XYZ file of C-alpha atoms in Angstrom:
747
model
C -28.489 -48.083 -83.319
C -31.736 -46.504 -84.698
C -32.867 -42.661 -86.137
C -36.218 -41.043 -86.541
C -36.715 -41.129 -90.828
C -35.862 -37.714 -91.986
C -38.815 -38.121 -94.416
C -36.618 -36.801 -96.993
C -38.137 -40.335 -100.082
C -41.167 -38.834 -99.354
C -41.895 -41.538 -96.815
C -44.390 -41.586 -94.582
C -43.138 -40.942 -91.059
C -43.828 -43.274 -88.426
C -43.354 -41.404 -84.904
C -46.426 -38.810 -86.264
C -48.409 -39.546 -83.038
C -45.343 -39.421 -80.320
C -43.863 -35.864 -82.210
C -47.286 -34.521 -82.114
C -48.149 -35.626 -78.396
C -44.182 -34.034 -77.650
C -45.278 -31.056 -80.137
C -48.739 -30.213 -77.953
C -46.985 -29.936 -74.947
C -43.517 -28.271 -75.304
C -46.476 -25.704 -76.636
C -47.689 -25.308 -73.599
C -44.950 -23.996 -72.103
C -43.548 -22.177 -74.969
C -43.551 -18.305 -74.434
C -42.722 -16.674 -77.684
C -42.631 -12.904 -77.292
C -41.141 -10.462 -80.307
C -39.542 -7.073 -78.949
C -40.560 -4.102 -80.166
C -37.077 -3.055 -81.056
C -36.726 -5.925 -82.928
C -39.782 -4.619 -85.574
C -40.762 -8.259 -86.486
C -44.386 -9.890 -86.373
C -46.272 -12.022 -84.414
C -46.938 -14.920 -86.693
C -49.126 -18.079 -85.131
C -46.293 -19.799 -83.060
C -48.176 -18.444 -80.095
C -48.806 -15.086 -78.140
C -46.546 -12.597 -77.225
C -44.870 -12.711 -73.659
C -44.391 -9.735 -71.469
C -41.499 -8.059 -72.810
C -38.342 -7.037 -70.614
C -37.380 -4.464 -72.864
C -33.326 -3.899 -73.577
C -32.379 -0.240 -72.548
C -32.343 2.775 -75.421
C -28.856 3.744 -76.574
C -26.454 1.347 -78.173
C -25.242 -1.608 -77.505
C -21.706 -2.380 -76.050
C -20.022 -5.841 -76.404
C -16.487 -6.154 -75.247
C -15.858 -9.703 -76.394
C -17.648 -9.160 -79.551
C -20.591 -11.075 -78.994
C -23.290 -8.627 -80.490
C -23.639 -8.675 -84.186
C -23.210 -6.726 -87.559
C -21.111 -6.583 -90.127
C -17.988 -5.464 -88.563
C -18.201 -8.777 -86.614
C -18.692 -10.402 -89.736
C -16.333 -14.134 -89.447
C -13.814 -15.358 -92.656
C -15.845 -18.802 -93.407
C -15.543 -20.704 -96.493
C -18.692 -21.079 -98.234
C -21.086 -24.485 -99.810
C -20.353 -25.005 -103.610
C -24.105 -25.971 -104.030
C -26.211 -23.897 -105.560
C -29.797 -22.214 -103.095
C -31.867 -24.470 -103.027
C -34.134 -22.148 -100.498
C -33.918 -18.297 -100.303
C -34.234 -16.656 -96.588
C -37.373 -16.520 -94.729
C -39.290 -15.638 -91.117
C -36.726 -14.542 -88.737
C -38.195 -15.992 -84.966
C -37.236 -14.608 -81.768
C -39.127 -16.352 -78.740
C -39.091 -17.335 -75.001
C -39.538 -20.757 -72.601
C -40.386 -21.110 -69.762
C -37.569 -23.495 -68.641
C -39.290 -26.835 -66.818
C -36.276 -26.910 -64.235
C -36.750 -23.433 -62.499
C -39.226 -21.107 -64.517
C -36.427 -18.893 -65.506
C -36.067 -17.209 -69.219
C -34.784 -19.230 -72.012
C -34.312 -17.355 -75.491
C -34.059 -19.018 -78.599
C -34.129 -17.253 -82.213
C -34.051 -18.751 -85.409
C -33.882 -18.541 -89.495
C -36.414 -20.695 -90.817
C -35.782 -21.348 -94.837
C -38.711 -20.583 -97.780
C -39.253 -22.481 -101.079
C -37.527 -20.647 -104.212
C -40.621 -21.391 -106.708
C -43.850 -21.906 -105.776
C -44.133 -25.375 -106.246
C -41.908 -26.524 -103.990
C -43.175 -27.381 -100.101
C -43.044 -24.793 -97.584
C -41.815 -26.971 -94.239
C -40.608 -30.114 -93.737
C -37.159 -28.492 -92.163
C -34.180 -30.099 -90.541
C -32.504 -27.504 -87.648
C -29.097 -27.177 -86.810
C -28.777 -25.128 -83.187
C -26.105 -23.690 -81.485
C -26.462 -23.741 -77.533
C -23.605 -20.391 -77.164
C -23.330 -18.216 -73.875
C -21.402 -15.955 -76.532
C -24.435 -13.672 -77.981
C -25.659 -10.583 -77.077
C -29.821 -10.139 -75.912
C -31.458 -11.396 -80.127
C -34.327 -8.924 -80.041
C -31.543 -5.792 -80.856
C -32.465 -4.563 -84.336
C -29.245 -6.417 -85.787
C -30.649 -9.749 -87.904
C -30.021 -12.760 -85.987
C -28.314 -13.879 -89.849
C -25.869 -11.478 -89.550
C -24.402 -12.644 -85.885
C -20.883 -13.055 -85.794
C -21.458 -16.324 -83.512
C -23.999 -18.638 -86.414
C -23.280 -16.197 -89.108
C -21.480 -19.009 -90.415
C -24.371 -21.273 -90.557
C -27.346 -18.861 -92.418
C -24.736 -17.972 -95.065
C -24.788 -21.451 -95.842
C -27.033 -23.522 -94.539
C -30.518 -21.645 -94.394
C -30.040 -21.852 -98.435
C -30.265 -25.206 -98.706
C -33.764 -26.000 -96.667
C -32.267 -26.156 -93.151
C -33.321 -23.676 -90.211
C -30.857 -22.170 -88.064
C -31.443 -21.484 -84.112
C -29.081 -20.376 -81.679
C -30.208 -20.172 -78.377
C -28.051 -18.822 -75.373
C -27.365 -20.703 -72.597
C -28.722 -19.414 -69.118
C -27.571 -16.164 -67.502
C -26.114 -14.990 -70.680
C -27.441 -12.723 -73.743
C -31.154 -12.305 -73.040
C -31.634 -15.896 -71.206
C -32.268 -15.422 -67.242
C -30.903 -17.222 -64.555
C -26.729 -17.838 -63.221
C -24.838 -18.554 -65.749
C -23.670 -22.503 -64.374
C -20.874 -23.473 -66.238
C -22.180 -26.795 -68.141
C -24.231 -27.331 -64.899
C -26.829 -29.344 -64.125
C -30.062 -27.248 -64.666
C -28.342 -25.612 -68.619
C -28.025 -28.567 -69.706
C -31.336 -29.303 -68.839
C -32.342 -25.952 -70.440
C -30.704 -27.237 -74.194
C -31.819 -30.389 -74.252
C -35.447 -28.344 -73.350
C -34.259 -25.803 -76.858
C -34.715 -29.177 -78.741
C -36.937 -30.600 -77.821
C -39.412 -27.518 -78.486
C -37.259 -27.378 -82.838
C -38.006 -30.489 -83.305
C -41.798 -30.153 -82.022
C -42.337 -27.003 -84.578
C -44.419 -27.918 -87.104
C -42.480 -26.765 -89.655
C -39.826 -29.017 -88.443
C -38.933 -32.604 -90.046
C -38.045 -33.200 -86.222
C -34.171 -33.717 -86.669
C -31.919 -31.505 -84.629
C -28.610 -31.111 -84.896
C -26.309 -28.915 -82.452
C -22.735 -27.823 -83.999
C -20.204 -24.859 -81.835
C -16.883 -24.405 -81.222
C -15.065 -24.671 -77.554
C -17.976 -23.643 -74.842
C -20.306 -23.947 -77.968
C -18.513 -27.133 -78.659
C -19.698 -28.636 -75.164
C -23.109 -27.966 -75.262
C -23.627 -30.700 -77.927
C -23.007 -33.073 -75.484
C -25.310 -32.035 -72.947
C -29.104 -33.482 -75.227
C -27.064 -36.518 -76.509
C -26.442 -37.463 -72.286
C -29.840 -36.767 -72.734
C -30.986 -39.400 -75.026
C -33.329 -36.177 -76.980
C -35.586 -38.144 -79.020
C -34.892 -35.504 -81.798
C -31.298 -35.370 -81.400
C -30.454 -36.602 -84.942
C -26.393 -35.240 -84.371
C -23.596 -33.927 -82.831
C -20.753 -32.400 -84.552
C -18.828 -30.832 -81.419
C -15.647 -28.984 -82.274
C -12.948 -29.072 -79.425
C -15.931 -29.791 -77.336
C -15.242 -30.342 -73.610
C -16.611 -33.608 -72.349
C -15.280 -33.432 -68.667
C -13.725 -29.426 -67.092
C -12.712 -31.642 -63.766
C -10.365 -33.533 -66.391
C -9.636 -31.067 -69.112
C -8.454 -28.558 -65.939
C -6.845 -30.570 -63.137
C -6.186 -33.818 -65.449
C -3.515 -36.097 -63.187
C -3.359 -33.830 -61.108
C -1.360 -31.081 -62.463
C -4.269 -28.033 -62.732
C -4.427 -25.693 -65.074
C -3.720 -21.777 -64.881
C -7.327 -21.940 -65.659
C -8.005 -23.882 -62.776
C -7.785 -21.579 -59.817
C -10.849 -19.708 -60.212
C -9.862 -18.163 -63.317
C -12.690 -20.299 -65.788
C -15.893 -19.801 -63.675
C -14.297 -16.428 -63.038
C -14.614 -15.242 -66.944
C -17.620 -16.584 -66.715
C -19.212 -14.257 -64.030
C -17.938 -11.668 -66.303
C -19.838 -12.538 -69.326
C -22.537 -12.925 -67.439
C -22.344 -9.814 -65.969
C -20.799 -7.300 -67.700
C -20.657 -8.627 -71.790
C -24.109 -8.812 -71.111
C -24.954 -6.089 -69.063
C -28.111 -3.772 -69.973
C -25.371 -1.839 -72.109
C -25.374 -4.904 -74.172
C -28.505 -5.500 -75.160
C -29.126 -7.883 -72.286
C -33.500 -6.424 -70.267
C -32.702 -4.934 -67.337
C -35.029 -6.739 -65.486
C -33.405 -10.224 -67.039
C -30.375 -8.172 -65.336
C -31.047 -8.124 -62.289
C -31.854 -10.798 -61.796
C -28.813 -11.853 -62.152
C -27.423 -9.585 -58.791
C -29.048 -12.972 -57.519
C -25.998 -15.178 -57.753
C -22.945 -14.458 -56.522
C -23.396 -17.553 -54.100
C -23.425 -19.471 -57.537
C -20.390 -18.229 -58.813
C -18.368 -18.313 -55.383
C -19.024 -22.070 -55.339
C -17.403 -23.247 -58.385
C -14.508 -20.491 -57.290
C -14.361 -22.184 -54.320
C -14.228 -26.071 -55.289
C -11.338 -24.315 -57.853
C -9.545 -23.379 -55.461
C -9.469 -26.886 -54.032
C -9.562 -29.294 -56.573
C -5.956 -27.114 -58.283
C -4.709 -27.199 -54.440
C -5.381 -31.288 -54.453
C -6.146 -32.507 -57.279
C -9.154 -34.086 -56.834
C -13.193 -33.612 -57.360
C -14.951 -32.263 -54.276
C -16.493 -34.141 -51.864
C -19.729 -31.890 -52.559
C -20.451 -33.260 -56.260
C -19.943 -29.671 -58.151
C -17.798 -31.069 -60.507
C -19.276 -34.804 -61.184
C -22.319 -33.304 -62.174
C -20.180 -31.318 -65.034
C -19.331 -34.417 -66.416
C -20.826 -35.270 -70.016
C -19.720 -38.622 -70.875
C -21.902 -40.371 -68.556
C -25.255 -41.188 -70.363
C -24.000 -40.304 -73.889
C -23.605 -43.711 -74.394
C -26.440 -45.771 -72.924
C -29.336 -43.140 -74.185
C -27.891 -41.162 -77.817
C -30.018 -42.650 -80.553
C -27.607 -40.529 -83.075
C -24.970 -39.632 -85.054
C -21.663 -38.187 -84.007
C -19.410 -36.212 -86.823
C -16.457 -35.214 -83.730
C -14.213 -32.869 -84.756
C -10.559 -31.774 -82.621
C -7.702 -29.785 -83.613
C -4.629 -32.408 -82.374
C -2.717 -29.441 -81.773
C -5.329 -28.027 -79.435
C -3.847 -26.649 -76.500
C -6.432 -24.745 -74.839
C -9.149 -28.179 -74.735
C -7.276 -31.142 -75.501
C -7.411 -33.656 -77.694
C -7.719 -36.621 -74.629
C -11.461 -35.157 -73.359
C -12.447 -37.310 -76.482
C -9.361 -39.879 -77.178
C -9.790 -42.537 -76.732
C -13.499 -42.242 -75.205
C -14.524 -42.269 -78.577
C -14.090 -45.884 -79.198
C -16.740 -46.435 -76.126
C -19.453 -44.747 -78.033
C -18.486 -46.903 -81.486
C -18.597 -49.891 -79.602
C -22.355 -49.161 -77.978
C -22.996 -48.613 -81.533
C -22.852 -44.888 -82.284
C -22.295 -43.947 -85.757
C -19.173 -41.132 -84.692
C -16.811 -40.502 -87.393
C -13.791 -38.333 -86.675
C -11.998 -35.597 -87.734
C -8.798 -34.840 -86.749
C -6.519 -32.245 -88.243
C -2.652 -30.708 -87.322
C -4.885 -27.201 -85.679
C -5.422 -25.829 -82.568
C -8.329 -24.346 -80.845
C -10.213 -22.855 -83.813
C -12.693 -23.458 -87.021
C -10.817 -26.357 -89.239
C -11.921 -23.355 -92.800
C -10.028 -20.605 -90.579
C -6.905 -19.560 -91.858
C -7.266 -19.123 -95.801
C -5.450 -15.625 -94.865
C -2.548 -17.291 -93.935
C -1.983 -20.500 -96.111
C -2.160 -22.645 -93.171
C -1.599 -25.884 -93.852
C -4.471 -27.286 -91.745
C -6.841 -25.235 -93.803
C -10.074 -26.705 -95.314
C -11.778 -24.205 -98.271
C -14.155 -27.614 -99.147
C -15.075 -27.565 -94.946
C -18.840 -26.261 -95.621
C -19.111 -28.935 -98.289
C -17.783 -31.682 -96.157
C -20.682 -30.875 -93.309
C -23.736 -30.278 -96.283
C -22.381 -33.794 -97.202
C -22.736 -34.651 -92.629
C -25.738 -32.536 -92.704
C -27.748 -33.907 -95.632
C -27.414 -37.768 -94.393
C -27.727 -37.165 -90.746
C -30.968 -34.351 -91.019
C -32.600 -35.375 -94.124
C -31.509 -38.758 -95.038
C -30.282 -37.967 -98.474
C -26.897 -38.115 -99.816
C -23.912 -35.327 -101.265
C -20.728 -35.883 -102.956
C -18.658 -32.774 -102.481
C -15.237 -32.148 -103.772
C -12.692 -32.885 -101.116
C -8.526 -32.168 -100.580
C -6.112 -35.188 -102.022
C -5.881 -38.149 -99.014
C -4.255 -40.984 -98.741
C -7.671 -43.682 -99.769
C -8.600 -41.331 -101.739
C -9.419 -42.128 -105.394
C -10.650 -39.336 -106.859
C -12.295 -41.424 -109.710
C -14.761 -43.824 -107.671
C -17.463 -43.372 -105.531
C -16.122 -42.866 -102.178
C -18.199 -41.602 -98.504
C -18.232 -37.841 -98.289
C -17.721 -38.231 -94.761
C -15.188 -41.325 -94.345
C -15.324 -42.640 -90.512
C -11.679 -41.174 -89.718
C -10.396 -37.956 -91.971
C -7.443 -36.818 -90.637
C -4.179 -35.226 -90.493
C -0.456 -36.092 -89.850
C 2.186 -33.681 -88.354
C 3.904 -33.978 -91.345
C 0.526 -31.852 -93.057
C -0.283 -35.007 -94.915
C -4.248 -35.757 -94.973
C -5.650 -39.187 -94.864
C -8.491 -41.644 -94.477
C -9.197 -44.478 -92.513
C -11.719 -47.109 -90.959
C -10.674 -46.213 -87.228
C -7.896 -44.266 -85.903
C -5.680 -45.103 -84.915
C -5.608 -46.727 -89.140
C -5.074 -50.457 -89.234
C -1.255 -50.131 -89.946
C -0.345 -48.856 -86.579
C 0.251 -51.641 -83.762
C 1.251 -51.233 -80.323
C 4.946 -50.869 -80.186
C 6.671 -50.728 -77.306
C 9.808 -48.873 -77.058
C 12.176 -49.195 -74.130
C 14.880 -46.467 -72.755
C 18.078 -47.493 -72.954
C 21.026 -46.236 -69.637
C 22.712 -45.515 -72.995
C 20.506 -42.338 -74.055
C 19.032 -44.910 -77.046
C 15.348 -46.383 -77.915
C 16.050 -49.656 -78.050
C 13.610 -52.366 -79.136
C 14.361 -55.049 -76.158
C 14.313 -54.501 -72.316
C 18.100 -53.193 -71.045
C 20.134 -55.340 -68.274
C 21.506 -52.150 -66.926
C 19.814 -49.411 -65.623
C 21.060 -45.813 -64.796
C 20.082 -42.478 -63.810
C 19.126 -38.929 -64.084
C 18.042 -35.747 -62.550
C 15.260 -34.011 -63.851
C 15.066 -30.066 -61.881
C 13.719 -27.522 -62.917
C 15.972 -24.179 -64.906
C 14.724 -21.241 -66.365
C 17.496 -20.649 -68.258
C 16.946 -23.857 -70.484
C 14.523 -24.501 -73.431
C 12.943 -28.607 -72.921
C 13.987 -29.337 -76.018
C 16.062 -33.131 -76.687
C 19.370 -32.678 -74.357
C 18.609 -29.625 -72.369
C 19.999 -28.437 -69.172
C 18.194 -30.003 -66.450
C 16.276 -32.557 -68.813
C 16.636 -36.610 -69.448
C 16.532 -37.394 -73.081
C 16.012 -41.313 -75.102
C 16.390 -41.088 -78.370
C 16.724 -43.122 -81.665
C 19.106 -43.177 -84.328
C 17.802 -41.795 -87.629
C 15.456 -43.718 -89.552
C 16.481 -45.228 -92.748
C 12.610 -44.973 -93.835
C 9.412 -42.657 -92.021
C 8.338 -44.004 -88.526
C 4.768 -42.741 -87.637
C 2.579 -43.325 -84.523
C -1.081 -42.534 -83.394
C -3.259 -42.013 -80.793
C -1.927 -42.100 -77.356
C 1.221 -43.102 -75.988
C 1.575 -44.057 -72.441
C 5.106 -43.889 -71.129
C 6.622 -45.964 -67.973
C 9.087 -45.709 -65.753
C 10.346 -45.079 -62.226
C 11.109 -42.348 -60.242
C 12.713 -41.323 -56.996
C 11.299 -38.201 -56.075
C 12.978 -35.534 -53.404
C 9.921 -34.107 -52.001
C 6.913 -35.038 -50.723
C 4.662 -32.559 -54.383
C 6.826 -32.984 -57.354
C 5.212 -33.640 -60.671
C 7.169 -35.018 -63.784
C 6.718 -33.425 -68.243
C 7.196 -35.969 -70.452
C 7.875 -34.276 -74.744
C 8.149 -36.222 -77.702
C 9.560 -34.550 -80.879
C 10.844 -35.532 -84.163
C 14.416 -34.296 -84.540
C 16.150 -33.810 -87.941
C 19.433 -34.053 -89.547
C 20.727 -30.648 -88.069
C 18.944 -31.413 -84.884
C 15.879 -29.085 -85.422
C 13.104 -30.478 -83.123
C 9.303 -30.430 -84.190
C 7.007 -30.994 -80.837
C 5.042 -34.008 -81.479
C 3.319 -34.475 -78.470
C 3.396 -33.833 -74.234
C 2.289 -35.418 -71.320
C 2.485 -34.144 -67.544
C 1.356 -35.574 -63.754
C 2.174 -34.299 -60.863
C 2.584 -37.715 -58.872
C 0.364 -37.797 -56.179
C -1.089 -39.142 -59.341
C 1.925 -41.891 -60.177
C -0.371 -44.294 -61.130
C -4.310 -43.105 -63.073
C -6.902 -43.122 -60.055
C -9.706 -40.388 -58.182
C -6.826 -39.690 -55.085
C -3.995 -38.704 -54.426
C -1.403 -40.778 -53.383
C 1.531 -40.197 -50.373
C 5.118 -38.284 -51.623
C 7.914 -39.699 -49.440
C 10.554 -37.864 -50.379
C 13.678 -41.170 -51.582
C 11.314 -43.563 -51.767
C 11.095 -44.400 -56.205
C 7.329 -44.580 -57.886
C 6.288 -46.208 -60.372
C 4.633 -43.560 -62.940
C 2.287 -44.655 -65.655
C 2.255 -40.915 -68.087
C -0.479 -40.730 -70.700
C 0.882 -38.186 -73.395
C -2.144 -35.990 -75.303
C -3.477 -38.007 -78.492
C -1.208 -37.121 -81.721
C -1.138 -38.346 -85.254
C 2.739 -38.088 -85.435
C 5.450 -38.620 -88.485
C 8.993 -38.959 -87.752
C 10.448 -37.887 -91.277
C 13.300 -40.834 -92.617
C 17.081 -39.258 -91.838
C 15.541 -37.931 -88.592
C 15.177 -39.371 -85.136
C 12.589 -39.778 -82.285
C 13.739 -38.134 -78.740
C 11.887 -38.155 -75.376
C 12.513 -35.394 -73.367
C 11.648 -35.629 -69.762
C 11.687 -32.369 -67.717
C 9.872 -30.442 -64.841
C 8.520 -27.355 -67.552
C 4.446 -26.598 -68.020
C 2.340 -27.145 -70.731
C -1.024 -26.535 -72.496
C -1.499 -23.667 -69.606
C -0.725 -26.211 -66.736
C 1.278 -25.037 -63.542
C 4.152 -26.408 -61.892
C 4.096 -27.225 -58.450
C 4.150 -24.856 -56.243
C 8.358 -25.373 -55.477
C 9.700 -27.616 -57.774
C 12.194 -30.229 -56.798
C 14.523 -32.259 -58.747
C 13.945 -36.536 -59.572
C 15.974 -39.006 -60.244
C 14.639 -40.864 -63.278
C 16.293 -44.109 -64.197
C 16.538 -45.606 -67.605
C 16.809 -48.679 -68.651
C 15.223 -52.206 -66.921
C 11.874 -52.595 -67.970
C 11.270 -48.278 -68.760
C 9.198 -48.374 -71.704
C 7.061 -46.214 -73.928
C 4.463 -47.394 -76.110
C 3.184 -46.067 -79.004
C 0.719 -47.578 -81.089
C 3.257 -47.107 -84.477
C 3.951 -48.443 -88.487
C 7.111 -47.848 -91.188
C 11.128 -47.363 -90.175
C 12.538 -49.530 -86.289
C 14.060 -47.297 -84.365
C 17.849 -47.710 -84.991
C 19.325 -49.099 -81.907
C 16.164 -50.127 -80.232
C 16.500 -53.211 -82.214
C 20.570 -53.696 -81.272
C 20.821 -57.569 -80.142
C 21.212 -57.548 -76.090
C 22.972 -60.186 -74.103
C 23.473 -61.004 -70.524
C 25.279 -63.676 -68.003
C 26.727 -65.014 -64.717
C 28.859 -68.364 -63.640
C 27.875 -71.170 -61.270
C 30.549 -73.130 -59.870
C 31.060 -75.726 -57.378
C 33.202 -74.194 -54.965
C 36.131 -71.249 -54.505
C 38.930 -73.063 -52.926
C 40.236 -75.966 -54.697
C 43.450 -78.238 -53.821
C 45.797 -78.828 -56.086
C 44.756 -81.367 -59.044
C 40.934 -81.375 -57.548
C 38.510 -81.552 -60.483
C 36.191 -77.924 -60.938
C 32.671 -77.621 -62.849
C 32.389 -74.395 -64.708
C 28.292 -73.529 -65.135
C 27.657 -70.989 -67.124
C 23.924 -69.449 -68.095
C 23.927 -66.674 -70.727
C 21.184 -64.725 -72.670
C 21.709 -63.188 -75.972
C 18.789 -61.721 -78.353
C 19.674 -63.084 -80.807
C 21.906 -66.043 -79.887
C 25.164 -65.845 -80.788
C 28.343 -67.736 -79.844
C 29.349 -68.075 -76.397
C 32.530 -68.082 -75.256
C 34.521 -68.733 -72.082
C 38.159 -67.857 -70.556
C 40.060 -70.139 -67.964
C 44.115 -68.776 -66.990
C 45.910 -71.566 -68.950
C 47.524 -73.713 -65.992
C 44.635 -75.320 -65.453
C 43.324 -78.385 -67.714
C 40.317 -78.340 -69.802
C 38.324 -82.048 -70.523
C 36.622 -80.695 -73.969
C 36.450 -84.436 -74.578
C 34.256 -84.942 -71.960
C 31.294 -82.244 -72.537
C 29.121 -82.219 -75.132
C 29.078 -78.373 -74.112
C 32.416 -77.709 -75.461
C 33.574 -77.460 -79.176
C 37.278 -76.456 -78.967
C 39.895 -75.069 -77.314
C 42.728 -72.317 -77.508
C 45.510 -71.394 -75.518
C 47.181 -67.656 -75.429
C 49.977 -68.476 -73.900
C 51.070 -64.604 -74.261
C 47.799 -63.543 -72.062
C 47.548 -66.696 -70.251
C 44.351 -67.767 -70.868
C 42.746 -70.774 -72.184
C 39.598 -69.899 -74.544
C 36.365 -72.252 -74.518
C 34.536 -72.751 -77.236
C 31.067 -73.688 -76.609
C 28.924 -76.033 -78.689
C 26.287 -72.577 -80.162
C 22.768 -72.962 -78.610
C 19.817 -71.290 -79.615
C 17.272 -73.977 -77.496
C 19.291 -73.466 -74.061
C 21.047 -70.646 -72.291
C 22.407 -73.008 -69.864
C 26.569 -74.390 -70.662
C 28.438 -76.412 -68.713
C 32.278 -78.207 -68.829
C 35.028 -79.316 -66.342
C 38.260 -77.947 -65.843
C 41.671 -80.176 -63.631
C 43.371 -77.413 -61.697
C 47.041 -77.572 -60.895
C 48.866 -79.171 -58.621
C 51.912 -78.572 -56.482
C 54.010 -75.631 -54.914
C 53.816 -73.474 -58.365
C 49.557 -74.559 -58.292
C 49.219 -72.468 -55.559
C 47.909 -68.791 -55.818
C 44.548 -67.215 -56.633
C 43.179 -67.053 -60.607
C 41.021 -65.162 -62.148
C 38.478 -67.016 -64.549
C 36.451 -65.220 -67.063
C 34.687 -62.782 -68.411
C 32.050 -64.941 -70.710
C 31.843 -63.286 -73.585
C 29.464 -63.053 -76.965
C 30.524 -63.125 -80.305
C 29.247 -59.991 -82.430
C 29.587 -58.520 -86.026
C 33.537 -60.951 -85.759
C 33.959 -59.014 -82.105
C 34.055 -61.069 -78.954
C 31.978 -58.752 -76.529
C 32.359 -59.303 -72.655
C 29.447 -60.507 -70.266
C 29.420 -58.563 -66.568
C 29.001 -60.926 -64.232
C 30.268 -64.159 -65.758
C 33.958 -63.124 -63.493
C 35.017 -64.685 -60.158
C 38.161 -66.243 -58.505
C 39.742 -69.144 -56.937
C 41.854 -69.975 -54.142
C 44.003 -73.037 -55.343
C 46.259 -75.137 -52.769
C 48.828 -77.015 -54.086
C 50.311 -79.553 -52.677
C 53.405 -79.640 -51.559
C 56.680 -81.845 -52.411
């Protein structure tokens, strides 16, 4: 991987000519302006463009997109003292290179605190968002709720902070595209503009959460040479996968998401919110754009498939990132985010790292929020040092400097030693413990298969027996272990804690009773009092029982093999608690159910399994021994006095002593068989026990018997069952019994 020299050490850059040429080209398309209402003055950035002034009067922003003290957010602050002051604030318009529409962009530059400090050579932190009003309002950009935590923390640390309103929002023209191709091009153009300013050091970083955490991937996908780092919080990399994963649509998937951003574009950014009238009226030409998004949303919600028009494919941001991007990534995601699933970034992150992209992870037990939210409630995910953490990252990636802050205590960090202030993986597990690691899941984790026993217990080996359970929708019941309408598989309480991370995968066989069923899985940690803590979840429409782009036909009554991934997690089952898997037909994370959910028959036992990356305790009964066997004979009917061969095939894990049982009136040729250790006759029971030689390296045992003769020898005799010894007890093996008819010789 290559990156540009930030110039922070005073060395001369090697890309001045290239940047100079790019700057000249960018300046030709940039049309800066100053709105009369703002009171800002023109600078030498360029001539003023004709202003599309907002209508006079108060502004109204129902969703809180406007700026002002009443919209101030609760965020943490950088601990280092200021190195700069607030400098020039400016709003510019760019003509979109895609179609000429207006792109509205604002920024605040720092300025030196002392006369001997250089003025310029500033890196830029950008937020590209639909959640801002027209930037030319009288309020300062610095006070805008959507970038306030950036301006207040980083301008005085020597960073320019910028915000661009994506098309169809704020003061930008065009139609709101919901991550479309032209919007992607606009964001990429804004990065180039900021990277080519004379006051810029050529390094731009994009940061944001949710929609604003999606826009960083747009410029990364394009391989923009000025994009040095991105910090996406809970961003969407594939909106189709978010809305319709494995055929199970979200409630937002049936046209709600396009409709929401239609409202954002037209209602929230009406002239009463400060948007210029001409800009707003241009959006009146967009209904066809929104209608297409709504139509394909309904199509995908019903079929689970991508539309044939390419609407969703255009909005997949993953392709090209690993191939084109040369910057770095600080990936921030809440493992309890039920708005943007963690599977949007994991395991895809492994592909980014494999491509040589510097990718660090910050995963916590929080939802769709910032890591420094929740101070007043004292939430365990709250990180008082979050802004220091970010500053350390930006100093490294945008300036080429190093900065060590103070971070919460974490497993693997010695406070008396020097360490990377931004570890490769900084993660919080479900026990609210933070730890650092070189990779995630951390190295102690290794693949482990937990088999779903027919007795409702996890096992370490496949269960030779199988059983079935019925899963159905029950509105009166919960989805916790043992609830009505569910199938539950649970471990014994663990002696030491059990940990798992990554993406567990469930493999099992189900038989549907209709052509459109679905299956949901939950993982719980259950304590000694029976209280269940949810660790993870997954849901699949059985038309997508196996991963694939197209739905398969589900035939009622025909068994299906199902592969169901659980959302990424980092979980702890404490000592004394147990791990529980609950199969049901509930709904999670806003996902909808089948239109008419119908029961499923779920098979446990056999090869049904849950594959996890885990370490720590064994899961109790999952490690219990297993044994199976069968009998083979050379006949089922004998003449009196005949010799009969008895063959037993016994598989035991771990190996165990084997004992067979024959009628007491039969004679065992013990001395003639290497496999017979001894015999014991129980006259009261009328049987002889045949103890076979222990054999750890084989499973087949053979010996001979002589059947009785004479008129009293005629009759039907029972053989077996064979048994294995476990803890001093003889455990019979099903499948090792047989009946034999003997015809004795008459006198």
